[in-house]
Amino acid sequence: MKRVSLIYRTSENSEAIKFIKNNLEDIFGEHIVFTNCYLNDLADGQKLHADAFLAIDEYIYQQASAYIRDFNKIIKITRSPEREALKKISKIPAGTDVLIVNDSYNSSLDTLNSFYEVGISHINMIAFDESLAHTGIYSHLNIAITPAEPQLVPSHIKEIIDIGYRQVSFETMFKLMKLLDLDISIINRNLFRYMQSLVESNSAFHDNYVYGHLKSEMLSHIVNSSKIAMLLIDKYNQIVYANSKALQIFQADDKNDIQLERFIEPAILTAADTPQDPLMIDGGSYYYSKYPLTLMDEVTGYYITLQDEAEVSIANKLNRQKGHIAKYHFKDIIHESPGMKHVIKTAKQIALTDHTVLIRGESGTGKELIAQSLHNASYRNKFPFVAINCAALPDNLLESELFGYEGGAFTGAQAKGKIGLFEQANHGTIFLDEIGDISPKLQSRLLRTIQERQVMRVGSDRLIDVDIRLITATNRDLEAAVREGSFRSDLFYRLNVLPIIIPPLRKRKEDILPLLQHFLGTTFKNIPPAQLRQLTDYNWPGNIRELENIATYYQTLSALPPQISQQNGNGIPLRLSGVSINLAILKEIRDHTQLSHGIGRVALIQSLSQRNIKISDFRLRSELAALQEKGYIEVGKGRLGTKITETGLDFLAHSNDAM
């Protein structure tokens, strides 16, 4: 139980002192013992001892530092009027002069300011100073407002509005709860109810508290239902959060009761690498994983998971039998290009979260490799990785595979029914490849599953909770599909939470030879330099899958396939003559000619390169000069670029060799 000392100047106004103490006890109940302390009773040099101190006003707040060793434990009490009090004040006619009376001038001023802060401005409020009462400056006033101090109101006042003692503010209550680490359900419930009875200026603070509490409750509900022990620690290994499973393992009632170094060696806690062997903790054997949490590249703490070795072994055996395992890790991804280094760095950060991921890239770029690596780098890595290609199955079959079905749900259904892939992936990851190809009906069902984390088997009316991490992939332009109406926009935004875009092989050519060497092994050294240049110049429309096929072709026939060998060292097909190059250049200019501008040389070189036509800037200048001399193009300055003329259009239209 915590101890809190309430500090006052004197014991005068015992009723107000009693009210404040009762006010606090109503919220914190048996979790805190409150005692009153008076400065005029303290001896010089005396030190007060408590878990926290509440100072009744600014003066006490400043004076208390002489009697308290840790000034961080002091909170200045602020107070707020009740809603009922404001109803009484709101009935006073606008423009009326009103006397505000409390037990001192400073208290009266404080009360007056609290009314201004909550928006009371239709009356003229005057703070009462008893030392000036004999001067007659208040004689013209007929109405007084007082917080439970009617005996102090001048006798000539005709109408006294007693609003009762002001309550301890919500902000003060909240600060005390946080200082004493009493963020527990019963106190939060009391605070929420209490907040409804007050009128305070900082309504945004109330809203943030409510929203933060709701998020905390939601996350606690999710993680406390998990079989995985989860801990959040700061960079000094102090526990910030522990879920129910963690408290059970460490046999603790509260996170503050866990002394982590007693159970896990400091060398393991501070190590960058995760031990492969399970740890012994209080008689149990657990797999330990640790992930850094960063803020703007600054490590702020760590996320620790503990998974029971026996449960993991059983799960792994079943997953291997069903093929629900992820074989690849980030270290298995062969790459040298800056583009892929960025992709992997981003993916490693994403792996530490539990958000939905959408992997985008052309066919054959290695989307499933990234998906498996994400799973293996996440805290779900000891649970199933279930993958399915959504484009490989008919609509009805895909639905029954994903969601399962009850016995007899349709013709040909198994008598006992079937568990769907979402259920089989429980606590793990489900990877839906080619997600852009699913039907509108399945899009609707999938949206509900993502929103609610619940599935319903075909032929059933019962919802089943699933705890999964969803990873999807596509080579389609989903934004275009949304515009066309073939893909639901709400589903797209649910999937596109954390996008990972894998560049095609033609945009990361540094990876071509390392990948080829991996596929060929020792055979790689047999490829002559000229052929290696041909490989790096090739456009690779089939990406890594095509590269792997070409490696197989070379191992079998000791030669490169025709699509590679029929190009020279500069990447220009041998069949292209000078005339053909001119036509290709002219066609690109035509395709980029608009009313206001044409195409610049740099953009033209890039556009030709995408068609596997490599040309130097010097050669292009020469070709453009020849085309301009014939009247086929107009070469503009600066941003105007080069545009095709009517003569050039006629030439293309009548050319049998036009590309």
PDB file of C-alpha atoms in Angstrom, residues 5 81 298 332 400 434 461 487 498:
ATOM      1  CA  SER A   5       1.126  13.124   2.568  1.00  0.00           C
ATOM      2  CA  PRO A  81     -15.758  23.054 -10.046  1.00  0.00           C
ATOM      3  CA  GLU A 298      17.333   5.724 -31.355  1.00  0.00           C
ATOM      4  CA  ASP A 332      19.388 -16.170 -47.307  1.00  0.00           C
ATOM      5  CA  SER A 400     -13.228 -23.448 -48.572  1.00  0.00           C
ATOM      6  CA  GLU A 434      -1.533 -12.945 -55.807  1.00  0.00           C
ATOM      7  CA  ASP A 461     -23.071 -19.725 -38.341  1.00  0.00           C
ATOM      8  CA  PHE A 487     -10.856  -4.371 -56.234  1.00  0.00           C
ATOM      9  CA  LEU A 498       2.984  -1.533 -44.443  1.00  0.00           C
TER      10      LEU A 498
END
